[in-house]
Coordinates of C-alpha atoms in Angstrom, one line a residue:
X1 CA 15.1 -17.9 14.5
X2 CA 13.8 -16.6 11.3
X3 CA 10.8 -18.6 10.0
X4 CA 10.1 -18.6 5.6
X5 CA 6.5 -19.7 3.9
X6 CA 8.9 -20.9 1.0
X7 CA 12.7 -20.8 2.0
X8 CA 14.3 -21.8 -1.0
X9 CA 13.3 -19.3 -3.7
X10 CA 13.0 -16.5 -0.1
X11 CA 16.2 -16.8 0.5
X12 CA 17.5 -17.8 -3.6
X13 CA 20.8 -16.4 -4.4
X14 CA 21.3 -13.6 -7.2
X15 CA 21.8 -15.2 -9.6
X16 CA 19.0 -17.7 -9.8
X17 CA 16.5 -14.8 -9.0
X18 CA 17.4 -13.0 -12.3
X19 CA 17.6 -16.7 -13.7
X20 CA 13.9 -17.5 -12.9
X21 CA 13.1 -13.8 -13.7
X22 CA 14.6 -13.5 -17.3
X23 CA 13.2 -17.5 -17.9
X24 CA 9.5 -15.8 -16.8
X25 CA 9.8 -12.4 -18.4
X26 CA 10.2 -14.1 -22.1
X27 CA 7.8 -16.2 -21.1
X28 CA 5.3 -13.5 -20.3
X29 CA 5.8 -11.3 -23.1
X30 CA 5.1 -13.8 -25.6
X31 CA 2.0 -14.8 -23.9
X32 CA 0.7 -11.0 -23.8
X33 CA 1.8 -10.1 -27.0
X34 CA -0.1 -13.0 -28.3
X35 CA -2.8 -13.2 -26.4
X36 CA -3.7 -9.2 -25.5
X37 CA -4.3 -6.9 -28.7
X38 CA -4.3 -4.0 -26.4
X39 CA -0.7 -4.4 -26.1
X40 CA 0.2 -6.3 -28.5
X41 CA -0.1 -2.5 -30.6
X42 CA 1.4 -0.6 -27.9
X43 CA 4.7 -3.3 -28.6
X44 CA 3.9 -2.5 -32.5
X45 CA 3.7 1.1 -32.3
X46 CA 7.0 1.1 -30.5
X47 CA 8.7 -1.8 -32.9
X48 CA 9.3 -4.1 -30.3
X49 CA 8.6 -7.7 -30.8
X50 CA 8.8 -11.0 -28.1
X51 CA 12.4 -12.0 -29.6
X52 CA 13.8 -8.0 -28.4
X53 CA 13.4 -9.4 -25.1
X54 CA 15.9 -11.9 -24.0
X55 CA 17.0 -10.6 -20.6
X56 CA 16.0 -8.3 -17.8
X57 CA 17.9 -5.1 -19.4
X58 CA 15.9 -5.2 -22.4
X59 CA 12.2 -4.4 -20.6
X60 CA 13.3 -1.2 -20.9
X61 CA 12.1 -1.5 -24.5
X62 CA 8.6 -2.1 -23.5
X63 CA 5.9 0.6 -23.8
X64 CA 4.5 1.0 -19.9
X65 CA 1.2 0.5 -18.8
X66 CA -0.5 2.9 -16.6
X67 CA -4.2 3.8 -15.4
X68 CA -5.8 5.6 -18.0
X69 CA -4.6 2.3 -20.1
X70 CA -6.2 0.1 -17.9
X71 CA -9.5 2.5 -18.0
X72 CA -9.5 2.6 -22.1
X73 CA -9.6 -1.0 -22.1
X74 CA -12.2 -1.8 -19.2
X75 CA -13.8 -4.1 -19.4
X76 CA -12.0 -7.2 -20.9
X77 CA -9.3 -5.5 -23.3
X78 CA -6.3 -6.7 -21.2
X79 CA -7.4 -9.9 -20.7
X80 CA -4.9 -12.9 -21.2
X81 CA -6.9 -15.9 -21.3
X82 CA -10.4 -16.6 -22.2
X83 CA -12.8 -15.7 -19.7
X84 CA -14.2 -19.2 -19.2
X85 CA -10.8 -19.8 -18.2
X86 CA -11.1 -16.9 -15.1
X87 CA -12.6 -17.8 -11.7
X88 CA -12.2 -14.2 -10.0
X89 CA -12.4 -10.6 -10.4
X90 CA -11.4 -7.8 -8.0
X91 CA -11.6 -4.3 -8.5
X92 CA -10.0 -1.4 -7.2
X93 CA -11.5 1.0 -5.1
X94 CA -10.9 4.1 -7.3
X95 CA -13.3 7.3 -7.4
X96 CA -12.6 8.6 -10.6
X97 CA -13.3 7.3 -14.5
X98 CA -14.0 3.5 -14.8
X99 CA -13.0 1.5 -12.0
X100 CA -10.2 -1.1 -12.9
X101 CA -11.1 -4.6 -13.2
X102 CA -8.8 -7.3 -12.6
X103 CA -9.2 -11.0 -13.9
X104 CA -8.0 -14.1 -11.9
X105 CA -7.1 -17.5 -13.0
X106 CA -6.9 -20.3 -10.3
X107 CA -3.1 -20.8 -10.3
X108 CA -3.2 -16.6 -10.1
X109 CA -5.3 -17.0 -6.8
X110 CA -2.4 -19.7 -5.5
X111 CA 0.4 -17.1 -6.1
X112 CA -1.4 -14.4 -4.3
X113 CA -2.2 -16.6 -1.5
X114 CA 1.2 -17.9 -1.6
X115 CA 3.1 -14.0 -1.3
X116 CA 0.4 -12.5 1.3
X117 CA 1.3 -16.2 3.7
X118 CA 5.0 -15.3 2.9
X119 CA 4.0 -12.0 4.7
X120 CA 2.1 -13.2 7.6
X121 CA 4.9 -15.5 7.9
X122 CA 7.5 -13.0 7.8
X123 CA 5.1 -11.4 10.7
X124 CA 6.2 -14.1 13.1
X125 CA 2.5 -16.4 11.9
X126 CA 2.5 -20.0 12.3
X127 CA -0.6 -22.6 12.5
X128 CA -0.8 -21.3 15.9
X129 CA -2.0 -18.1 15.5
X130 CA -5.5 -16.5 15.0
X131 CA -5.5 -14.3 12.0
X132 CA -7.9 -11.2 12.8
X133 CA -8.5 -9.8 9.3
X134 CA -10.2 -6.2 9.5
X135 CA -9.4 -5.7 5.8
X136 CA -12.2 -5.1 3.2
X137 CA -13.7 -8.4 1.7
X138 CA -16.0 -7.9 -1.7
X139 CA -14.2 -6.8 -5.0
X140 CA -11.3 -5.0 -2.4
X141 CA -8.4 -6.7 -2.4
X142 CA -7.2 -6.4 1.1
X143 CA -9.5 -8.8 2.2
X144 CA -9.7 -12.0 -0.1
X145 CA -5.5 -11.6 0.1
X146 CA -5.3 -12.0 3.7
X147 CA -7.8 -14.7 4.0
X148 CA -6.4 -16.7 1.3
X149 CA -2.5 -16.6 2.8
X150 CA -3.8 -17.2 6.4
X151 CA -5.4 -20.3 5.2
X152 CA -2.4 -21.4 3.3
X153 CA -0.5 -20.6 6.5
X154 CA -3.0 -22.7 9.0
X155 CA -4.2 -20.1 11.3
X156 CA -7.5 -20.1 12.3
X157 CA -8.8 -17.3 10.5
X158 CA -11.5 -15.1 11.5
X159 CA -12.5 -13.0 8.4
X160 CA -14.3 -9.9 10.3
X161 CA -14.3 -7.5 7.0
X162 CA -14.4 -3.8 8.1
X163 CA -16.9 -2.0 10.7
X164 CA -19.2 -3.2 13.4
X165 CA -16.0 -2.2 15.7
X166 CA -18.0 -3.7 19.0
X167 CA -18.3 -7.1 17.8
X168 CA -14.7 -6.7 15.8
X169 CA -13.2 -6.2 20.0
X170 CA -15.6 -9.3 21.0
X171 CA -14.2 -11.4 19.0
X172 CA -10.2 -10.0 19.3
X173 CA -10.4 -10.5 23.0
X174 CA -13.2 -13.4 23.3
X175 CA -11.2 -15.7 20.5
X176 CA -7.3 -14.1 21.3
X177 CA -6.5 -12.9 18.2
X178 CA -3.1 -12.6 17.9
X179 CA -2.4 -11.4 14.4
X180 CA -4.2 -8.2 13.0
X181 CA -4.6 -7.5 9.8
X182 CA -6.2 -4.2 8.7
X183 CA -5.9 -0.6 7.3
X184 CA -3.2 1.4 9.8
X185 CA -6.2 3.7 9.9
X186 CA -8.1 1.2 11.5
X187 CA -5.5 -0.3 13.7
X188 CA -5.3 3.0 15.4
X189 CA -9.2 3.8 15.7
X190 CA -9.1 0.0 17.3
X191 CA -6.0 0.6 19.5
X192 CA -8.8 4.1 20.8
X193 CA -11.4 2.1 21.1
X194 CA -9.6 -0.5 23.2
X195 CA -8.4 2.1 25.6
X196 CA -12.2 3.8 25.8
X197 CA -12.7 0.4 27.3
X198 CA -10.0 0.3 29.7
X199 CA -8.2 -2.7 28.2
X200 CA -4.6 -1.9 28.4
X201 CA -2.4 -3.5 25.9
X202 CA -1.0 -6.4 27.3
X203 CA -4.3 -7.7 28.3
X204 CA -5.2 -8.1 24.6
X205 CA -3.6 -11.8 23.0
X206 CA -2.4 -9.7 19.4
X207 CA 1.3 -9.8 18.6
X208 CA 1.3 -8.1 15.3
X209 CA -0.3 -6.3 12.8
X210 CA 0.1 -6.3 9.1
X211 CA -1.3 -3.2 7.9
X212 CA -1.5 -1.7 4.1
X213 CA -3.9 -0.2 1.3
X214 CA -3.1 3.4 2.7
X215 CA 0.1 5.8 3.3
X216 CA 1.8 5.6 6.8
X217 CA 4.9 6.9 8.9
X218 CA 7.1 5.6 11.2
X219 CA 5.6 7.7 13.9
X220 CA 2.1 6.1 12.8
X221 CA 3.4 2.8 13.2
X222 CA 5.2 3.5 16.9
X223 CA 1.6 4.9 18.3
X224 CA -0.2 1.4 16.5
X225 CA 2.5 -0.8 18.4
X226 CA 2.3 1.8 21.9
X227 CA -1.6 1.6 21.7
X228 CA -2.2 -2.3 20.8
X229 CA 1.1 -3.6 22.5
X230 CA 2.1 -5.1 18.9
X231 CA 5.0 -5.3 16.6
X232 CA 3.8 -3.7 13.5
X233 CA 4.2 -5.0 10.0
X234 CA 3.6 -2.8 6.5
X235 CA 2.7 -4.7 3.2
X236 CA 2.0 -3.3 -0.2
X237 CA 0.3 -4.5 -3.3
X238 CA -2.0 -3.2 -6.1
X239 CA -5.3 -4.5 -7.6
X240 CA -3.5 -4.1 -10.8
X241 CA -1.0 -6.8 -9.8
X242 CA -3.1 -8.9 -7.7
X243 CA -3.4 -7.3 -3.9
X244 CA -2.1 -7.2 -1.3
X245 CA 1.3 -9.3 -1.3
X246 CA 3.5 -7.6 -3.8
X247 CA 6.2 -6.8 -0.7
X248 CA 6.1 -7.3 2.9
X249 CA 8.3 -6.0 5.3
X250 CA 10.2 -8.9 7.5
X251 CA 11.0 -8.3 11.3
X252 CA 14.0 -6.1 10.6
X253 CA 11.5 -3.3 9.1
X254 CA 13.7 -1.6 7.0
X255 CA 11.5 -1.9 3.5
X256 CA 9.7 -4.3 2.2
X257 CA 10.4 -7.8 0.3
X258 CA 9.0 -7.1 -2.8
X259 CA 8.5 -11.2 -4.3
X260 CA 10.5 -10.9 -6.9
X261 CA 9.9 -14.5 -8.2
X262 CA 6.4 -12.9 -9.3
X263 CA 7.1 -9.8 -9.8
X264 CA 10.0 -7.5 -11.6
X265 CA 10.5 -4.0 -10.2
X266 CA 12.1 -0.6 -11.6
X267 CA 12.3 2.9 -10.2
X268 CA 11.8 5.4 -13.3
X269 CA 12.1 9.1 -13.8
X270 CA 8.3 9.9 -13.2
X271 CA 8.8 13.0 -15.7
X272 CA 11.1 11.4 -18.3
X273 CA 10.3 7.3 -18.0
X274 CA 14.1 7.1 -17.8
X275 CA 15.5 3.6 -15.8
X276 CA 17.0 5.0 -12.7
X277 CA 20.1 2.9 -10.8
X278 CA 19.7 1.3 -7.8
X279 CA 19.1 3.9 -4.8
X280 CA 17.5 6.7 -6.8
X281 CA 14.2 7.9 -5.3
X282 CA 11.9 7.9 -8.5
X283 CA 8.5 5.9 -9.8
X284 CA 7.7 2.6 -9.1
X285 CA 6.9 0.5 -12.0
X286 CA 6.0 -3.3 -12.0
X287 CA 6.0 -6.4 -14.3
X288 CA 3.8 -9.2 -13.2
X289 CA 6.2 -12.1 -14.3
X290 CA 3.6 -15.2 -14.3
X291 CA 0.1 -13.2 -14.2
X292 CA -2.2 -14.9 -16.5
X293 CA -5.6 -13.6 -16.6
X294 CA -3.9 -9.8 -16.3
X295 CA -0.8 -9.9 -16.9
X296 CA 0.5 -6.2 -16.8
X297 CA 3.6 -5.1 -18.3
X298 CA 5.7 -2.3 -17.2
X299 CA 2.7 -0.7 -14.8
X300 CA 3.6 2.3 -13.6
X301 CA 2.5 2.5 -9.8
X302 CA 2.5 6.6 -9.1
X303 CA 4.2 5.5 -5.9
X304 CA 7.7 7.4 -5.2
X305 CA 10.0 5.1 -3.7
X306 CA 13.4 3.5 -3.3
X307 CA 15.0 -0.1 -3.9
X308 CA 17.5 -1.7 -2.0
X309 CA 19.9 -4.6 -2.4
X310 CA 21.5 -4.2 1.5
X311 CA 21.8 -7.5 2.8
X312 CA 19.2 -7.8 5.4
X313 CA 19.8 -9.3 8.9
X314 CA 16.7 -11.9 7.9
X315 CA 18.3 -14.0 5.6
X316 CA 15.8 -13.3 2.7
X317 CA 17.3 -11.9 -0.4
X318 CA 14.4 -10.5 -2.5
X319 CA 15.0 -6.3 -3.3
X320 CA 13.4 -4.2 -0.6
X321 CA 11.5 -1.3 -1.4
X322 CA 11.3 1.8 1.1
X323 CA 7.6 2.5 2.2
X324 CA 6.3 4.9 -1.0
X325 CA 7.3 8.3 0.0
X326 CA 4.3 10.4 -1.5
X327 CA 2.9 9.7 -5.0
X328 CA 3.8 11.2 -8.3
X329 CA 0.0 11.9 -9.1
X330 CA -1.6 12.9 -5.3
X331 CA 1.6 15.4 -4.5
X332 CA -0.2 18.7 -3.2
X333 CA 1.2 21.8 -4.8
X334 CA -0.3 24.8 -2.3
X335 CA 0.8 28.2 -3.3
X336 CA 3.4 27.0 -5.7
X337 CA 5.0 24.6 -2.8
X338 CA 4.9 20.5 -3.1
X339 CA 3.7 18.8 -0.1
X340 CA 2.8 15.6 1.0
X341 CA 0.2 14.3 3.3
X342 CA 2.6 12.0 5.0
X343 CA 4.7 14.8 6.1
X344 CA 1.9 16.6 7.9
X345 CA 1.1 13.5 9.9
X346 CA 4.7 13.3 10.8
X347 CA 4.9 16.6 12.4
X348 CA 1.7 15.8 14.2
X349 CA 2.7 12.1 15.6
X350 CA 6.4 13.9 16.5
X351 CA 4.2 17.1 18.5
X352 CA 2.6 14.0 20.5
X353 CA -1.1 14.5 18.3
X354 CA -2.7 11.1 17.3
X355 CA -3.1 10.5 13.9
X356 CA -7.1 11.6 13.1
X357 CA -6.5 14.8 11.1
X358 CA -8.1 16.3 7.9
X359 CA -6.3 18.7 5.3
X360 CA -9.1 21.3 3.6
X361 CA -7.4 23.2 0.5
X362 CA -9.6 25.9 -0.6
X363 CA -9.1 29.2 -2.8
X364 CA -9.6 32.2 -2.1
X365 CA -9.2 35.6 -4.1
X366 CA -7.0 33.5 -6.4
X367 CA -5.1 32.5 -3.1
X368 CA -4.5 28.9 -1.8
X369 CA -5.6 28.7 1.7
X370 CA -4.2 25.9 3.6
X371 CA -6.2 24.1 6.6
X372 CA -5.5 21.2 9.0
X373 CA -8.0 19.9 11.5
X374 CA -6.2 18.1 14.1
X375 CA -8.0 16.0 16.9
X376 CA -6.9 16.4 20.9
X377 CA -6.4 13.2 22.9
X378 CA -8.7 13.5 26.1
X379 CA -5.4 14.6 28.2
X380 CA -5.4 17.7 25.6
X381 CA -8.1 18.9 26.1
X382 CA -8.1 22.7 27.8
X383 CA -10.7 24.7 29.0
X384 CA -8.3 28.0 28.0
X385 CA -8.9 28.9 24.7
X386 CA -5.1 30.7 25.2
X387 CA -3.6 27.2 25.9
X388 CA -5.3 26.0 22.3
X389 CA -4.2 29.1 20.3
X390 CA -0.6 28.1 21.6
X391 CA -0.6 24.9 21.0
X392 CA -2.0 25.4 17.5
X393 CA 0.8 28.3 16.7
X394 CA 3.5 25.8 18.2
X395 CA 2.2 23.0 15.3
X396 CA 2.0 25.7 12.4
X397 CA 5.7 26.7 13.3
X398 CA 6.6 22.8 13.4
X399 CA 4.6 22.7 9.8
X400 CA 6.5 25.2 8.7
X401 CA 9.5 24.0 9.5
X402 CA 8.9 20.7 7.6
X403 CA 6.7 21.9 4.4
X404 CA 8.2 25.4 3.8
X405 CA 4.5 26.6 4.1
X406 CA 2.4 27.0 7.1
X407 CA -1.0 25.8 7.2
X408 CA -3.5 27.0 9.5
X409 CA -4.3 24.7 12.6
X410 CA -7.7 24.2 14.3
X411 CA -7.1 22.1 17.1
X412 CA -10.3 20.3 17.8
X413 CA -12.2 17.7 20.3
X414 CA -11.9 14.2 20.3
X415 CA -14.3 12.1 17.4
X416 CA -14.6 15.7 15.6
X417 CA -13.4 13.8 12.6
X418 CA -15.4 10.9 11.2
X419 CA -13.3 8.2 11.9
X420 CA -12.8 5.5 8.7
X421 CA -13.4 1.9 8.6
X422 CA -11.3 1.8 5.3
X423 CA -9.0 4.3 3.6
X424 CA -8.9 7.0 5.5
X425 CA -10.0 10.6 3.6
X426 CA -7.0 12.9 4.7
X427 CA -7.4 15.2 2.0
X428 CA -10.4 17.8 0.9
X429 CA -9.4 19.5 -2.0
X430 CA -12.0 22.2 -2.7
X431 CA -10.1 24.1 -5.4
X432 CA -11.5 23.8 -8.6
X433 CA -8.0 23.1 -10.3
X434 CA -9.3 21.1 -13.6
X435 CA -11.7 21.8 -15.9

């Protein structure tokens, strides 16, 4: 039996999601437009005022948001309420320019809270369960998220952060967690670690996992649920919007429930900013429908991904989105060819590799060069350098197959690559290919 957080609007018909929807989107843009100057002249500049926007095919005449907006304006320039009125801030965990800041008021909090429980819910969670949350806690979202739905939930909640992985298996085996919830990076360095031990996977209490805040494949996913004996669930969010939370997938796994109660969703043309029907592979771009403290408008995501209406065997009705596919700003171009980091780990996790890898760009005489470092599992491990070279020529041919390039493989021993307690770094760029 399928269990909700909050069956009524989870499972709402059509037609009184786009009611609540339209009834919160001219809600919304009055209150930015009023309240957030930033954007306030972005609507001017275009000529659009509150009263344009009376239902849900009009957004398309709002100017969209997107990072460098959200930098320009740092600290307090998209604030929608006065600060006194704020009682949080979380920031993202960016590397380049400002970081982004985003502003919380309480009832903001108890809608976050309120989508990540409809997650761990929708991960088979009850009062019962033990919520083992490996996520980041501090300004990173992942953390705070988690916490706050597991409490809304009723688990017992045991908010571990990220590291110390000796006292982080203590406490899974010592307390029985049963749900994790952690980077899928982490999941599988935990599902290693567990095995270096000799604990097989049914003698661990964890059920599921609800993992996010990083790029992963179904093969990924497949060797978390082989290696901790789990059913594994994705989720998605952004700082921007609030965390964590945004979508979760339920336990037919097909995409995620994006909650779209709080959220409004489009898929754009990430060249042209064109609205794209239903189905189309394109841009992901959000509207935070009852954000108060930063409420965001047309936020374009970067993500590439698809929406779906398909009924889904769960009951709940709210659009799925596909896991992103890539993004429209970290796509690699190598000599003149796009690829994707997630299709390199697919070709390893399909050659039977487990998923610690590193790609190193580089240029050389004007020329891309193209390198993959790929860790062994013990049982790799070969004393003939002949049986490496083959394996490694087998993967490049696999590579090439999927990428219509081939990088260069360098098979290598087991903890070669620094292992990650957070996002893992899959990608050193060395090229210098901005000013």
């Amino acid at each position: 039996m399928t269990n909700y957080y909050q069956k009524d609007i989870e499972t709402a018909s059509r037609e009184e999601i786009i009611r609540i929807q339209e009834e919160k989107l001219r809600k919304q843009v009055r209150h930015v437009y009023d309240n957030v100057p930033y954007y306030r002249a972005k609507m001017d500049e275009k000529g659009v005022t509150p009263d344009d926007i009376q239902c849900l095919d009009d957004i398309s005449k709002l100017p969209f948001l997107c990072k460098d907006d959200l930098r320009d304006a740092y600290p307090y320039g998209l604030l929608g309420v006065d600060l006194k009125d704020c009682v949080r801030i979380q920031s993202t965990s960016g590397t380049t320019g400002k970081r982004v800041v985003a502003f919380y008021t309480q009832n903001d909090i108890d809608i976050w809270e309120e989508c990540c429980a409809r997650a761990i819910v929708a991960a088979g969670g009850t009062k019962d369960d033990v919520c083992h949350i490996s996520y980041g806690y501090g300004l990173f979202t992942g953390g705070p998220g988690l916490n706050g739905g597991s409490h809304k939930v009723g688990c017992l909640t045991l908010p571990m952060s990220s590291g110390n992985t000796e006292r982080q298996l203590q406490f899974m085996m010592d307390l029985g967690s049963t749900i994790l919830c952690c980077t899928p990076s982490y999941a599988a360095y935990l599902g290693e670690a567990l095995a270096e031990k000799n604990i097989k996977p049914d003698e661990n209490k964890l059920k599921a996992g609800i993992f996010g805040a990083e790029p992963w494949t179904e093969e990924m996913r497949q060797s978390i649920e082989k290696s901790l004996g789990i059913k594994a669930y994705d989720i998605y969010g952004l700082t921007e919007t609030s965390g964590p939370g945004v979508s979760f997938e339920c336990e037919e796994q097909t995409g995620m429930h994006i909650n779209e109660d709080h959220f409004y969703a489009e898929i754009i043309d990430p060249d042209t900013g064109e609205v794209l029907p239903e189905g189309s592979k394109g841009e992901l771009v959000f509207t935070s429908l009852d954000k108060e403290a930063f409420p965001l408008l047309r936020y374009r995501t970067r993500d590439i991904c698809v929406l779906s209406r398909k009924p889904c065997s769960c009951g709940r009705t709210h659009v799925k989105m596909s896991k992103p596919m890539g993004r429209s700003d970290d796509m690699l171009i190598i000599r003149g060819v796009n690829v994707f980091p997630s299709q390199i780990e697919t070709v390893l996790l399909k050659e039977g590799y487990p998923p610690n890898y590193q790609i190193e760009l580089d240029r050389k005489n004007n020329t891309d060069t193209f390198d993959v470092y790929v860790e062994m599992s013990p049982d790799q491990m070969s004393d003939k350098i002949s049986d490496i070279q083959k394996r490694e020529k087998d993967i490049e041919a696999a590579m090439r197959t999927m990428l219509g390039i081939g990088p260069k493989i360098h098979l290598v021993p087991v903890k070669t690559i620094a292992r990650s307690e957070g996002k893992a770094v899959r990608v050193v760029d060395k090229r210098k290919l901005h000013d």
